[in-house]
Structure formats: C-alpha cells, structure tokens
Amino acid sequence: MKVIAGVDVGNSTTEVCISKIDNNGKFQFISSGISKTTGIKGTEDNVKGISAALNNALDKTNIRISDIDSIRINEAAPVIGDTAMETITETIITESTMIGHNPSTPGGEGLGLGITININDMNKADMNKDYVVIIPQSLDYEDASEKINLALKNKIKIKAAIVQKDEAVLICNRINTVIPIVDEIKYIEKIPLDKFAAVEVAKSGHTIKVLSNPYGIATIFNLNSEETKRVIPIAKSLIGIRSAIVIKTPEGEVQEKVIPSGKLLIKANNSTEKVDVDSGAEAIMSLVNRIEEIEDISGEAATNVGGMISSVKNTMAELTNENILDIKIKDILAIDTFFPKKVVGGLAEETFMENAVAVAAMVKTKKLPMDRIASKLSALTNIDVQVAGVEAVMATLGAFTTPGTKLPLAILDIGGGSTDAAVLHEDGLIKSIHLAGAGEMVTMIINSELGLSDRSIAEDIKKYPIAKVESLFHIKMENDEIKFFQEPLEARFFGRIVILKNNEMLPIYKDVNLEKIISVRKSAKERVFVQNSLRALKQIAPMNNLRNIPNVVLVGGSALDFEIPEMILSQLSKYKIVSGRGNIRSVEGPRNAVATGLVMSYVGN
C-alpha cells in the first residue's frame, strides 16, 4: 500500500488530494486540502502554498507527511494579465485645464462664466466684469457667504464659486442669489487666477449639458474648428456628471502628449504577423485564432502594448532567473474594455473613461519551472516529487469520477489566470489546450469599468450577488426579491449598494447604481469566461466542430460561481452539448479535479 499526494498549483489556489493505492491499483481516497497559491504560478514561491495545502489535507487524517511515498505536481504555465491602452491624448488641449468633478453635493445650479478671483481679493474686483470666486480651505462657509453677499451688495457680479471644503450647499443656502457652486476641489491652490472659467451645475437628478458638448465648450471659449476637434476629450470626460469646471490657462502651461497603443507582433512559422491594438480585440483575436502554433508575441517599442509585453517578460525573467530572450508568450486573450484615465490638468484627481484593450498573456519559459519547484519541495519534505502531467489531462481524469459521466468526456477548467480544455476519447486518447485569460482578467475588467480602484471589491463583485439597502429593515436583491430583517441594519449601509458575501454585507462606496454593476459584471464574464471557453473547446473538438462534443464537465474554482455555469450552458446548448458543474469523487464538487487526476495517473496510462 502506497500513499500518494496529488498537488495542483493554480493561479489563485493550490489543491491537494491524498490517496492510498494498493498493489492492484485500487484507490482509497483519504482527504483533500486547499490553500492560497503563494507567488506567481510556476515559480519557486509556490512551495510555501504547497506545504500549507498538504498540511491542510493531512490535518484531517492520521497520516504524517513522512508517510507519503510520492508527491505528484502538475505542469504549470504562468499567466500574467495587464492592460494595453488605445491611443490616448493624456491631457486635454493646449491652453486649458479642467476639473471634471462630480462631488455628491454641489450647490446651486446653472452655468456661470467669469474671471477667477480669490474671495479675499474681492475689494479689487471690477464692477464691469463677471467673476468666479475661489474659496480656499482657510475660509469657513459662514465667512465665505458673508463675503459673497457683501460683494453682491456692492454690485460685484459673482457668477459661480469653486470651494475647497465640502461646503457648497451650506454656502448656497446663505447667499442672496442662486449660482453654481462646485466643492471638494483638492488642489484649489493650483487654479490659475485672473483666467476665464466656466462652471456648470445641473439640477438634482440631471446631468450637465453645456460643458459635456464640444460645441458648447467651443462657444464659451470662442474656439475655431481645429480647437473644437481637440476639445472632444473634455466633453467626453464630462458626460453623465452633475458638475464641472473648465478654465482657460496661459499658453504652454498644459502640453498635449500622445502615447500610441502600438502593434502586437506575433511570430509563427518563421514569419511575423502584425496587428494594431487600436483596431480592437476582435481584430487581435481573429489573427491569434488563425495561427496554429504561436512561437512568441512581442509589442512595438515605445508604445503602450510594447511596455506591457516587456513588463510581463521582465517579471517572469526575474522570477525564474532566466534570460529574457528565453521567455516566450504562447497565447493571449484580448478583450475590449474601458479604463479610468487620470486627467492631466485636473485639480481634484479627476478621471475619465477611455477605450482600452485588456490583455492576458500566457508565458512559457525555456526551462520547466515546475522542475525547480519539485526539487525544492523534495528537499524540504525528503519525499520523491514528480512533475506528473499537463493540467487539462489530469483534470479530465479527475472529472471522470463525477457520477453520471461517460466517454467521450470534455472538461473546462477555468482558473484564475488560464482556461484549460480537454477531451478524453473512448480509446483513451486525450487532446488538450491551455489558453490565457480567466478569473483574474474578469476582476481587472470589473475594477476598470466601474472605476473602483480597489481590486478586492472587484473580486467580491465578481463572486457574489449584490443588493440595494432601501431601509434599515429591508434590502432589494438584484433579482428584485425583497428581504426583511428583524433587527435594524447598521446606518452606514442605508442607501448603499452592498455585496452579499456569505453571511455579511460589504458596502460599495463608489457612486454607481445597481443596474450598472450587474451589467458590467455579466458583460465581463460573458466576454472572458464564455468566449474563451468556446475558443478552447473549438480547438479540441474533433474536426474543430463543437457539435462533435456530447458533454462538458466544468471544474475548477470558477465553476462554483453563481452565474458562470448557467452562462456557459446557455451557449453550449445551442450546439446540443450537455454541460454542468463537476462533482469530483462525488464529494468535492467541481474542485480538486487536477489533484485527483494526478493521483489516478500514478497507476499508469
């Protein structure tokens, strides 16, 4: 009787299966364990996570680590995701600065035009000019209101106000006229004085109309046709917000800078194909899918995509101690998305959403990184450690322990960084594919498109349903179900969108509505999980025809998702394919397929 441990090192988690095997090859599965993957998958940092997962499995048994005869680990290709931007004008136009600002409570309403002036200098104001007053943090709302009312009494024409503190409404309620007031301007000291400015605040429940229109800005600042064309990014960035400021600044203070997105260079069959990132994800993936076997992918120098690809290769070279020339990118997944871009010239850390292409890259090194992991783990445990098999093949063996399955059997293993697919035929032959792009990419897209700047919140939005707290005693679920509570909820939840994570609520403090979050989440999953699954299955299907695959078992952490299996089933049903979550060894659900397969492969082919 031998004790065998199968270890699956994934991008997010490391899973273990421990089994006893008798001399006749009969299995007795003992336990399983799981731990967070430490370091980037395929690097020696993984050993710490492997040890934790092994201990987690052994703690459930009376087996000691010294009782294990062999540890079998999977072959693993690291996958790194990053974003490559479409061509962007980083700043807006020469001779302007802008505040695309949307505080929760601006004051007043309307469009105000005038010369910027510090409120403490109102005694120097000219009665023949219109003014936009700048109110620094050193002045509270009562003093500011008093100064504005005094100036109005003295026939000084104040058309708008810009405030550093969060006091727009307080000032608005105390002055003798209605003017647009924008507050919470973090870098108010950077606003140039004695320059022409436009301030717009929309009515409650409405969005601005003039400053979000390029012709509106052109009218205000008397721009010619060429300047109007260049002002489009200003208008675009101000669409859908309630307040905004645009200020004319001296020539040369703000310079225009363009960084091209660049071209992807795909090497195969002794030739190199090129595709411009500006052409979008569809054109990129069309080229990728036409190439039978990619040798390497690089990016054009001095461009966004060139920098991204170089960063990925440099990171892997450092982690694996290999020459960067030996680092090859064997597959990419490109997805059209949006990315929050910081506005150069903005005064309150403003951002606007710009088109982008998100790219996940699968990196392959010249040496097998898992060999080094096996050596290090063997030295640590004093146990024979073998690199035993390709992930997708092992996952298929493990998936075959799901009740109700039969050959031929296809699997989809959707992990954190990669999507694996394989088909096991009745004659025992297995065809597999390992593609870039999975859960981490979905998290990245959700984080970008909702402008969260918080990857952990984006991860939770991906995994769990959301709801709107409509009172302290009830919430409205995203499926329109109303849930009531006996005890009042915490006041901080009132009016918020919350993530229903297990038995707790996590508030989302970003100003975004329920429908937007649901739409972005489902769209991200559709673009990455569903489309990449179809791409993988087509490459392993007999004659590349999906209709030749009768059934698909979903395995891996993403199969536990509350939406993904149904999304994939909906798409695969068009090809008359039966699909669903696996239940490995009747007890593990969709998890532990690769680790289980590694143990099963010990007895031979």
Coordinates of C-alpha atoms in Angstrom, one line a residue:
M1 CA 0.0 0.0 0.0
K2 CA 1.4 3.4 -1.1
V3 CA 0.3 6.9 0.0
I4 CA 0.3 9.3 -3.0
A5 CA -0.4 13.1 -2.9
G6 CA -1.5 15.0 -6.0
V7 CA -0.8 18.7 -5.9
D8 CA -2.5 21.2 -8.3
V9 CA -0.8 24.6 -8.3
G10 CA -3.3 27.1 -9.7
N11 CA -3.1 30.8 -10.2
S12 CA -5.2 31.5 -7.2
T13 CA -5.3 28.3 -5.1
T14 CA -3.2 25.2 -4.5
E15 CA -5.2 22.0 -4.1
V16 CA -4.2 18.6 -2.7
C17 CA -5.6 15.1 -2.9
I18 CA -4.3 12.3 -0.7
S19 CA -5.0 8.7 -1.6
K20 CA -3.8 5.2 -0.7
I21 CA -3.2 2.8 -3.6
D22 CA -2.9 -1.0 -3.2
N23 CA -0.8 -3.3 -5.3
N24 CA -3.7 -4.0 -7.6
G25 CA -4.1 -0.3 -8.4
K26 CA -7.2 0.2 -6.3
F27 CA -7.7 3.7 -4.9
Q28 CA -8.8 4.7 -1.4
F29 CA -9.2 8.4 -1.4
I30 CA -8.4 9.7 2.1
S31 CA -8.7 13.6 2.1
S32 CA -8.2 16.8 0.3
G33 CA -6.7 20.2 1.2
I34 CA -6.6 23.7 -0.2
S35 CA -4.5 26.8 0.3
K36 CA -3.9 30.2 -1.3
T37 CA -1.2 30.0 -4.0
T38 CA 1.9 31.8 -2.9
G39 CA 3.8 33.7 -5.5
I40 CA 3.1 33.6 -9.3
K41 CA 2.1 30.2 -10.5
G42 CA 5.1 28.2 -11.8
T43 CA 7.7 29.9 -9.6
E44 CA 9.6 28.6 -6.5
D45 CA 7.5 30.8 -4.3
N46 CA 4.7 28.2 -4.8
V47 CA 6.4 25.8 -2.4
K48 CA 5.1 27.6 0.7
G49 CA 1.5 27.3 -0.6
I50 CA 2.0 23.7 -1.5
S51 CA 3.2 22.9 2.1
A52 CA 0.2 24.7 3.5
A53 CA -2.2 22.7 1.3
L54 CA -0.5 19.4 2.2
N55 CA -0.8 20.2 5.9
N56 CA -4.4 21.2 5.5
A57 CA -5.2 17.8 3.9
L58 CA -3.0 15.8 6.5
D59 CA -4.7 17.5 9.4
K60 CA -7.9 15.7 8.5
T61 CA -6.2 12.3 8.8
N62 CA -3.8 10.3 11.0
I63 CA -1.2 10.3 8.2
R64 CA 2.0 12.1 8.7
I65 CA 3.9 13.8 5.9
S66 CA 6.7 11.3 6.3
D67 CA 4.2 8.5 5.4
I68 CA 3.7 9.9 1.9
D69 CA 5.6 7.8 -0.7
S70 CA 5.3 10.3 -3.6
I71 CA 4.1 13.8 -4.4
R72 CA 2.9 14.5 -7.9
I73 CA 2.6 18.1 -9.1
N74 CA 1.1 19.5 -12.3
E75 CA 2.9 21.1 -15.1
A76 CA 2.1 24.8 -14.9
A77 CA 2.5 27.7 -17.2
P78 CA 2.3 31.1 -15.5
V79 CA -0.3 33.6 -16.8
I80 CA 0.0 37.3 -16.2
G81 CA -2.7 39.9 -17.1
D82 CA -2.2 43.6 -17.9
T83 CA -3.9 46.3 -19.9
A84 CA -2.8 47.9 -23.1
M85 CA -4.4 51.3 -23.8
E86 CA -5.9 52.6 -27.0
T87 CA -4.3 55.8 -28.3
I88 CA -5.0 58.5 -25.7
T89 CA -4.5 62.2 -25.5
E90 CA -3.3 62.3 -22.0
T91 CA -4.0 66.0 -21.4
I92 CA -6.9 67.8 -23.0
I93 CA -5.9 70.7 -25.1
T94 CA -3.1 73.3 -25.1
E95 CA -4.3 76.5 -23.3
S96 CA -6.8 74.8 -21.0
T97 CA -7.1 73.0 -17.7
M98 CA -10.2 71.2 -16.5
I99 CA -12.0 69.8 -13.5
G100 CA -14.3 67.0 -14.5
H101 CA -15.6 67.0 -10.9
N102 CA -18.7 65.3 -9.6
P103 CA -19.0 65.8 -5.8
S104 CA -22.0 64.2 -4.2
T105 CA -23.5 67.6 -3.1
P106 CA -22.6 70.6 -5.4
G107 CA -24.6 73.8 -4.7
G108 CA -27.0 75.8 -6.7
E109 CA -27.4 75.2 -10.5
G110 CA -26.9 76.7 -13.9
L111 CA -23.9 77.8 -15.9
G112 CA -21.6 80.5 -14.6
L113 CA -18.9 82.3 -16.6
G114 CA -16.3 84.7 -15.3
I115 CA -12.7 85.6 -14.3
T116 CA -11.2 83.5 -11.5
I117 CA -10.6 85.6 -8.3
N118 CA -9.7 84.7 -4.7
I119 CA -12.6 85.6 -2.5
N120 CA -10.2 87.5 -0.2
D121 CA -9.4 89.9 -3.1
M122 CA -13.0 91.0 -3.8
N123 CA -12.1 94.5 -2.8
K124 CA -10.0 94.7 -6.0
A125 CA -12.9 93.5 -8.3
D126 CA -14.1 95.5 -11.3
M127 CA -17.9 96.1 -11.4
N128 CA -17.8 95.7 -15.2
K129 CA -16.5 92.1 -15.1
D130 CA -18.1 88.8 -14.2
Y131 CA -16.3 86.7 -11.6
V132 CA -15.9 83.1 -10.4
V133 CA -14.8 83.2 -6.8
I134 CA -12.2 80.8 -5.4
I135 CA -12.8 79.8 -1.7
P136 CA -9.8 78.2 0.0
Q137 CA -9.9 75.9 3.0
S138 CA -8.9 78.6 5.4
L139 CA -12.3 80.3 5.0
D140 CA -15.4 78.6 6.5
Y141 CA -18.9 78.7 4.9
E142 CA -20.2 81.5 7.1
D143 CA -17.4 83.9 6.3
A144 CA -17.5 82.9 2.6
S145 CA -21.2 83.6 2.5
E146 CA -20.9 86.9 4.2
K147 CA -18.1 88.0 1.7
I148 CA -20.2 86.9 -1.3
N149 CA -23.3 88.8 -0.1
L150 CA -21.3 91.9 0.6
A151 CA -19.8 91.8 -2.9
L152 CA -23.2 91.3 -4.4
K153 CA -24.5 94.3 -2.4
N154 CA -21.6 96.4 -3.8
K155 CA -22.7 95.5 -7.4
I156 CA -19.9 93.0 -8.0
K157 CA -21.1 90.3 -10.4
I158 CA -20.4 86.9 -9.0
K159 CA -21.5 84.2 -11.4
A160 CA -20.1 81.0 -9.8
A161 CA -17.9 79.7 -6.9
I162 CA -15.3 77.0 -6.5
V163 CA -14.8 75.7 -2.9
Q164 CA -12.1 73.5 -1.4
K165 CA -14.1 72.2 1.5
D166 CA -17.3 70.2 1.3
E167 CA -19.5 73.2 1.9
A168 CA -21.2 74.1 -1.4
V169 CA -24.8 73.5 -0.1
L170 CA -24.1 75.4 3.2
I171 CA -22.8 78.5 1.2
C172 CA -25.7 78.2 -1.3
N173 CA -28.3 78.3 1.5
R174 CA -26.8 81.6 2.9
I175 CA -26.2 83.8 -0.2
N176 CA -28.7 86.1 -1.8
T177 CA -28.7 84.6 -5.3
V178 CA -28.5 81.2 -7.0
I179 CA -25.2 80.5 -8.6
P180 CA -23.4 77.2 -9.5
I181 CA -21.0 76.1 -6.7
V182 CA -18.6 73.2 -7.0
D183 CA -16.8 72.0 -3.9
E184 CA -14.3 69.3 -2.7
I185 CA -11.6 70.7 -5.0
K186 CA -8.5 69.1 -3.5
Y187 CA -5.8 71.1 -5.3
I188 CA -7.6 74.5 -5.3
E189 CA -4.2 76.3 -4.9
K190 CA -3.4 75.2 -8.5
I191 CA -6.3 77.0 -10.0
P192 CA -4.9 80.0 -12.0
L193 CA -6.3 83.4 -11.0
D194 CA -7.5 86.1 -13.4
K195 CA -8.3 83.5 -16.1
F196 CA -11.7 82.9 -17.8
A197 CA -13.6 79.9 -16.4
A198 CA -16.9 78.1 -16.9
V199 CA -18.7 76.4 -14.0
E200 CA -21.8 74.3 -14.6
V201 CA -24.0 72.5 -12.0
A202 CA -27.1 70.6 -13.2
K203 CA -30.4 70.3 -11.4
S204 CA -30.7 67.4 -8.9
G205 CA -31.3 64.2 -10.8
H206 CA -29.9 65.7 -14.1
T207 CA -26.5 65.9 -15.7
I208 CA -24.7 68.8 -17.2
K209 CA -25.5 69.8 -20.8
V210 CA -23.2 72.6 -22.0
L211 CA -19.7 71.5 -20.8
S212 CA -20.3 67.9 -22.0
N213 CA -20.9 69.2 -25.5
P214 CA -17.8 70.1 -27.6
Y215 CA -19.8 72.8 -29.4
G216 CA -20.9 74.2 -26.0
I217 CA -17.2 74.5 -24.9
A218 CA -16.3 76.0 -28.3
T219 CA -19.0 78.6 -27.9
I220 CA -17.9 79.6 -24.4
F221 CA -14.1 79.8 -25.3
N222 CA -14.5 81.0 -28.9
L223 CA -12.6 78.1 -30.4
N224 CA -12.0 77.5 -34.1
S225 CA -12.8 74.2 -35.8
E226 CA -9.4 72.7 -35.2
E227 CA -9.5 73.6 -31.5
T228 CA -13.1 72.2 -31.3
K229 CA -11.9 68.9 -32.6
R230 CA -9.2 68.7 -30.0
V231 CA -11.6 69.6 -27.2
I232 CA -13.7 66.4 -27.7
P233 CA -11.9 64.6 -24.9
I234 CA -13.0 67.3 -22.5
A235 CA -16.6 66.9 -23.5
K236 CA -16.4 63.1 -23.5
S237 CA -15.0 63.0 -20.0
L238 CA -17.8 65.2 -18.6
I239 CA -20.7 63.2 -20.0
G240 CA -23.0 61.9 -17.3
I241 CA -21.9 64.0 -14.3
R242 CA -23.7 66.7 -12.4
S243 CA -21.0 69.4 -12.1
A244 CA -17.9 70.5 -14.0
I245 CA -15.4 73.3 -14.4
V246 CA -13.3 74.3 -17.4
I247 CA -10.6 77.0 -17.1
K248 CA -8.6 78.9 -19.8
T249 CA -4.9 78.9 -18.8
P250 CA -1.9 80.6 -20.3
E251 CA -0.4 79.1 -23.4
G252 CA 2.3 76.4 -22.6
E253 CA 1.1 75.6 -19.1
V254 CA -0.6 72.4 -20.3
Q255 CA 1.0 70.5 -23.1
E256 CA -0.6 67.8 -25.3
K257 CA 1.0 64.4 -25.2
V258 CA 0.1 61.3 -27.2
I259 CA 1.3 57.8 -26.4
P260 CA 0.3 55.3 -29.2
S261 CA -1.1 52.0 -28.2
G262 CA 1.2 50.3 -30.8
K263 CA 1.2 47.0 -32.6
L264 CA 1.3 43.4 -31.4
L265 CA 3.9 41.3 -33.2
I266 CA 3.0 37.6 -33.4
K267 CA 5.8 35.2 -34.5
A268 CA 4.9 31.8 -36.1
N269 CA 6.2 29.6 -38.9
N270 CA 9.3 31.7 -39.4
S271 CA 7.2 34.8 -40.1
T272 CA 5.8 37.7 -38.1
E273 CA 2.2 38.9 -38.3
K274 CA 1.3 42.4 -37.0
V275 CA -1.9 43.8 -35.6
D276 CA -2.6 47.3 -34.3
V277 CA -4.1 47.4 -30.8
D278 CA -6.2 50.4 -32.0
S279 CA -8.1 48.0 -34.3
G280 CA -9.5 46.4 -31.2
A281 CA -9.8 43.0 -29.5
E282 CA -11.8 41.4 -32.4
A283 CA -9.0 42.0 -34.9
I284 CA -6.4 40.8 -32.4
M285 CA -8.2 37.6 -31.6
S286 CA -9.0 37.0 -35.3
L287 CA -5.3 36.9 -36.0
V288 CA -4.4 34.8 -32.9
N289 CA -7.1 32.2 -33.8
R290 CA -5.8 31.9 -37.4
I291 CA -2.3 31.0 -36.2
E292 CA -2.0 27.3 -35.5
E293 CA 1.0 27.5 -33.1
I294 CA 2.4 30.7 -31.8
E295 CA 6.1 30.9 -31.1
D296 CA 6.2 34.2 -29.4
I297 CA 4.4 37.5 -29.0
S298 CA 6.0 40.9 -28.6
G299 CA 5.0 44.6 -28.7
E300 CA 6.1 47.5 -30.7
A301 CA 8.8 49.6 -28.9
A302 CA 7.9 52.9 -27.3
T303 CA 4.2 52.1 -27.2
N304 CA 1.6 51.1 -24.5
V305 CA 1.4 47.5 -25.6
G306 CA 5.2 47.3 -26.1
G307 CA 5.7 48.4 -22.5
M308 CA 3.1 46.0 -21.2
I309 CA 4.6 42.9 -23.0
S310 CA 8.1 43.9 -21.9
S311 CA 6.9 44.2 -18.3
V312 CA 5.4 40.7 -18.4
K313 CA 8.6 39.2 -19.8
N314 CA 10.8 41.1 -17.4
T315 CA 8.7 40.0 -14.4
M316 CA 9.0 36.3 -15.5
A317 CA 12.7 36.6 -16.2
E318 CA 13.3 38.0 -12.7
L319 CA 11.1 35.3 -11.1
T320 CA 12.7 32.4 -12.9
N321 CA 16.3 33.7 -13.1
E322 CA 16.3 33.2 -16.9
N323 CA 17.4 35.3 -19.8
I324 CA 14.5 37.4 -21.1
L325 CA 15.2 36.0 -24.6
D326 CA 14.1 32.6 -23.3
I327 CA 10.7 33.9 -22.1
K328 CA 8.1 33.3 -24.7
I329 CA 4.4 34.3 -24.8
K330 CA 2.5 31.4 -26.3
D331 CA -1.1 32.8 -26.2
I332 CA -3.0 36.0 -25.4
L333 CA -6.6 36.8 -24.9
A334 CA -7.7 40.4 -25.8
I335 CA -10.9 42.0 -24.6
D336 CA -12.3 45.4 -25.4
T337 CA -12.9 47.4 -22.3
F338 CA -12.8 50.8 -20.6
F339 CA -10.1 52.2 -18.3
P340 CA -10.2 55.2 -15.9
K341 CA -7.6 57.7 -17.1
K342 CA -6.3 60.4 -14.8
V343 CA -6.8 63.9 -16.3
V344 CA -3.6 65.8 -16.6
G345 CA -4.6 69.4 -15.8
G346 CA -7.4 68.3 -13.4
L347 CA -7.5 69.7 -9.9
A348 CA -9.4 67.1 -7.9
E349 CA -7.8 63.8 -9.1
E350 CA -10.4 63.5 -11.9
T351 CA -10.5 60.6 -14.2
F352 CA -12.4 59.8 -17.4
M353 CA -13.2 56.5 -19.1
E354 CA -11.2 55.8 -22.2
N355 CA -11.3 52.8 -24.6
A356 CA -8.7 50.1 -23.8
V357 CA -7.8 46.6 -24.7
A358 CA -7.3 44.3 -21.8
V359 CA -4.7 41.5 -22.5
A360 CA -4.0 38.3 -20.6
A361 CA -0.7 36.6 -21.7
M362 CA 0.4 33.1 -21.1
V363 CA 4.1 33.0 -20.5
K364 CA 6.3 29.9 -21.2
T365 CA 9.9 29.8 -20.1
K366 CA 12.7 27.8 -21.7
K367 CA 13.2 25.6 -18.7
L368 CA 10.3 23.8 -17.0
P369 CA 9.7 26.0 -13.9
M370 CA 7.9 23.1 -12.1
D371 CA 11.2 21.1 -12.1
R372 CA 12.7 23.6 -9.8
I373 CA 9.6 23.6 -7.6
A374 CA 9.8 19.8 -7.5
S375 CA 13.4 19.9 -6.4
K376 CA 12.8 22.5 -3.7
L377 CA 9.8 20.6 -2.4
S378 CA 11.6 17.3 -2.4
A379 CA 14.5 18.8 -0.4
L380 CA 12.0 20.4 2.1
T381 CA 10.0 17.2 2.7
N382 CA 12.5 14.4 1.9
I383 CA 9.8 12.8 -0.4
D384 CA 10.0 11.9 -4.0
V385 CA 8.4 14.7 -6.0
Q386 CA 7.5 14.3 -9.7
V387 CA 6.1 16.7 -12.3
A388 CA 3.4 14.3 -13.4
G389 CA 1.2 15.7 -16.1
V390 CA -0.5 18.5 -18.1
E391 CA -3.3 20.2 -16.1
A392 CA -6.0 19.7 -18.6
V393 CA -5.3 16.0 -19.0
M394 CA -5.2 15.5 -15.2
A395 CA -8.4 17.5 -14.8
T396 CA -10.1 15.1 -17.3
L397 CA -9.1 12.0 -15.3
G398 CA -10.4 13.7 -12.1
A399 CA -13.6 14.8 -13.8
F400 CA -14.4 11.2 -14.9
T401 CA -15.1 10.5 -11.2
T402 CA -18.2 12.7 -11.4
P403 CA -21.3 10.5 -11.2
G404 CA -23.2 10.3 -14.5
T405 CA -20.3 11.0 -16.8
K406 CA -19.3 8.8 -19.8
L407 CA -16.8 8.8 -22.6
P408 CA -16.1 10.8 -24.7
L409 CA -15.8 13.4 -22.0
A410 CA -14.7 17.1 -22.3
I411 CA -13.8 19.3 -19.4
L412 CA -13.4 23.0 -18.9
D413 CA -11.1 24.1 -16.1
I414 CA -11.5 27.8 -15.6
G415 CA -9.0 29.1 -13.1
G416 CA -7.7 32.5 -12.0
G417 CA -5.4 33.1 -14.9
S418 CA -6.0 30.4 -17.6
T419 CA -8.7 28.4 -19.2
D420 CA -7.9 24.7 -19.9
A421 CA -10.0 22.4 -22.0
A422 CA -9.5 18.7 -22.8
V423 CA -11.5 15.8 -24.3
L424 CA -11.0 12.2 -23.3
H425 CA -12.0 9.8 -26.1
E426 CA -13.2 6.2 -25.7
D427 CA -9.8 4.9 -27.0
G428 CA -8.0 6.7 -24.1
L429 CA -6.6 9.5 -26.3
I430 CA -6.7 13.0 -24.8
K431 CA -6.4 16.2 -26.7
S432 CA -5.9 19.4 -24.5
I433 CA -5.4 23.1 -24.8
H434 CA -4.1 25.7 -22.4
L435 CA -5.2 29.3 -23.0
A436 CA -4.6 32.6 -21.4
G437 CA -7.4 34.5 -19.7
A438 CA -9.9 33.7 -16.8
G439 CA -10.9 34.9 -13.4
E440 CA -8.2 37.5 -12.8
M441 CA -9.0 39.1 -16.1
V442 CA -12.7 39.4 -15.2
T443 CA -11.7 41.0 -11.9
M444 CA -9.5 43.5 -13.7
I445 CA -12.3 44.5 -16.2
I446 CA -14.8 45.0 -13.4
N447 CA -12.3 47.1 -11.4
S448 CA -11.6 49.2 -14.5
E449 CA -15.1 49.7 -15.9
L450 CA -16.6 50.6 -12.6
G451 CA -13.6 52.8 -11.7
L452 CA -13.3 51.2 -8.3
S453 CA -9.5 51.4 -7.8
D454 CA -10.0 48.5 -5.4
R455 CA -9.2 45.0 -6.7
S456 CA -10.6 43.2 -3.6
I457 CA -14.0 44.9 -4.0
A458 CA -14.0 44.0 -7.7
E459 CA -13.1 40.4 -6.8
D460 CA -16.1 40.2 -4.4
I461 CA -18.4 41.8 -7.0
K462 CA -17.4 39.0 -9.4
K463 CA -18.1 36.2 -6.9
Y464 CA -21.2 37.3 -5.1
P465 CA -24.7 38.8 -5.7
I466 CA -25.4 42.4 -4.8
A467 CA -28.4 44.3 -3.3
K468 CA -29.6 47.8 -2.5
V469 CA -30.3 48.7 1.1
E470 CA -33.6 50.6 0.8
S471 CA -34.3 51.0 4.5
L472 CA -32.8 49.9 7.8
F473 CA -35.1 46.9 7.8
H474 CA -35.1 45.7 4.2
I475 CA -33.0 45.2 1.1
K476 CA -33.8 44.7 -2.5
M477 CA -31.9 41.9 -4.1
E478 CA -30.6 42.1 -7.6
N479 CA -33.3 39.6 -8.7
D480 CA -35.9 42.0 -7.3
E481 CA -36.6 39.9 -4.3
I482 CA -37.2 41.9 -1.1
K483 CA -35.6 40.6 2.1
F484 CA -36.7 41.9 5.5
F485 CA -34.7 41.9 8.8
Q486 CA -35.9 41.7 12.4
E487 CA -33.1 44.0 13.7
P488 CA -32.2 47.3 12.1
L489 CA -29.1 47.3 9.8
E490 CA -26.1 49.5 10.5
A491 CA -26.7 53.1 9.5
R492 CA -23.7 53.0 7.2
F493 CA -25.5 50.6 4.9
F494 CA -28.5 52.9 4.3
G495 CA -29.0 53.8 0.7
R496 CA -25.8 51.8 -0.3
I497 CA -25.2 49.0 -2.8
V498 CA -23.9 46.0 -0.8
I499 CA -22.2 42.8 -1.7
L500 CA -23.9 39.7 -0.1
K501 CA -20.7 37.8 0.8
N502 CA -21.6 34.7 2.7
N503 CA -23.3 36.0 5.8
E504 CA -22.1 39.5 5.7
M505 CA -22.7 42.7 3.8
L506 CA -19.9 44.7 2.2
P507 CA -20.8 48.3 1.2
I508 CA -19.7 49.7 -2.1
Y509 CA -18.8 53.4 -1.6
K510 CA -18.3 54.1 -5.3
D511 CA -21.2 56.2 -6.7
V512 CA -22.5 53.6 -9.2
N513 CA -26.0 52.2 -9.4
L514 CA -27.2 48.6 -9.0
E515 CA -28.0 48.1 -12.7
K516 CA -24.6 49.3 -13.8
I517 CA -22.7 46.9 -11.5
I518 CA -24.8 43.9 -12.7
S519 CA -24.4 44.9 -16.3
V520 CA -20.6 45.3 -16.1
R521 CA -20.2 42.0 -14.1
K522 CA -22.2 39.9 -16.5
S523 CA -20.6 41.5 -19.6
A524 CA -17.1 40.9 -18.2
K525 CA -17.9 37.2 -17.5
E526 CA -19.5 36.8 -21.0
R527 CA -16.5 38.4 -22.8
V528 CA -13.9 36.4 -20.8
F529 CA -15.3 33.1 -19.4
V530 CA -17.9 32.3 -22.1
Q531 CA -16.0 33.4 -25.2
N532 CA -12.7 31.9 -24.0
S533 CA -14.5 28.6 -23.2
L534 CA -15.9 28.4 -26.7
R535 CA -12.4 29.3 -28.1
A536 CA -10.8 26.4 -26.1
L537 CA -13.5 23.8 -26.9
K538 CA -13.4 24.6 -30.6
Q539 CA -9.6 23.8 -30.6
I540 CA -10.0 20.4 -29.0
A541 CA -13.3 19.3 -30.7
P542 CA -13.0 16.7 -33.4
M543 CA -12.7 18.5 -36.7
N544 CA -12.9 21.8 -34.7
N545 CA -16.7 21.3 -34.6
L546 CA -18.4 21.9 -31.3
R547 CA -21.3 19.6 -32.2
N548 CA -18.8 16.6 -32.0
I549 CA -18.6 17.1 -28.2
P550 CA -21.5 15.5 -26.4
N551 CA -20.9 16.6 -22.9
V552 CA -18.8 19.1 -20.9
V553 CA -17.9 19.0 -17.2
L554 CA -17.0 22.3 -15.6
V555 CA -14.2 22.0 -13.0
G556 CA -12.1 24.5 -11.0
G557 CA -12.9 27.4 -8.7
S558 CA -14.8 29.4 -11.3
A559 CA -17.3 26.5 -11.7
L560 CA -18.5 27.4 -8.2
D561 CA -19.6 30.9 -9.4
F562 CA -23.3 31.7 -9.1
E563 CA -23.6 32.7 -12.8
I564 CA -20.8 31.1 -14.9
P565 CA -22.2 27.5 -15.3
E566 CA -25.6 28.8 -16.4
M567 CA -23.9 31.3 -18.9
I568 CA -21.8 28.5 -20.4
L569 CA -24.7 26.0 -20.5
S570 CA -26.8 28.6 -22.3
Q571 CA -24.2 29.0 -25.0
L572 CA -23.3 25.3 -25.3
S573 CA -26.9 24.2 -25.5
K574 CA -27.0 25.9 -29.0
Y575 CA -24.7 23.1 -30.1
K576 CA -26.7 20.4 -28.2
I577 CA -24.0 20.0 -25.6
V578 CA -24.9 19.0 -22.1
S579 CA -22.8 20.9 -19.5
G580 CA -22.7 21.4 -15.8
R581 CA -20.6 21.5 -12.6
G582 CA -18.5 18.5 -11.9
N583 CA -18.7 16.6 -8.6
I584 CA -15.2 15.1 -8.2
R585 CA -15.3 11.8 -6.4
S586 CA -18.9 12.5 -5.5
V587 CA -17.8 14.8 -2.6
E588 CA -15.6 17.7 -3.9
G589 CA -18.0 19.4 -6.2
P590 CA -16.0 21.0 -9.2
R591 CA -12.8 21.4 -7.1
N592 CA -9.9 19.1 -6.8
A593 CA -10.1 17.6 -10.4
V594 CA -6.5 18.1 -11.3
A595 CA -5.2 16.9 -7.9
T596 CA -7.4 13.8 -8.1
G597 CA -6.2 13.2 -11.7
L598 CA -2.6 13.4 -10.6
V599 CA -3.2 10.6 -8.1
M600 CA -5.1 8.5 -10.6
S601 CA -2.3 8.9 -13.2
Y602 CA 0.1 7.2 -10.7
V603 CA -1.1 3.7 -11.8
G604 CA -0.1 4.3 -15.5
N605 CA -1.9 5.3 -18.7

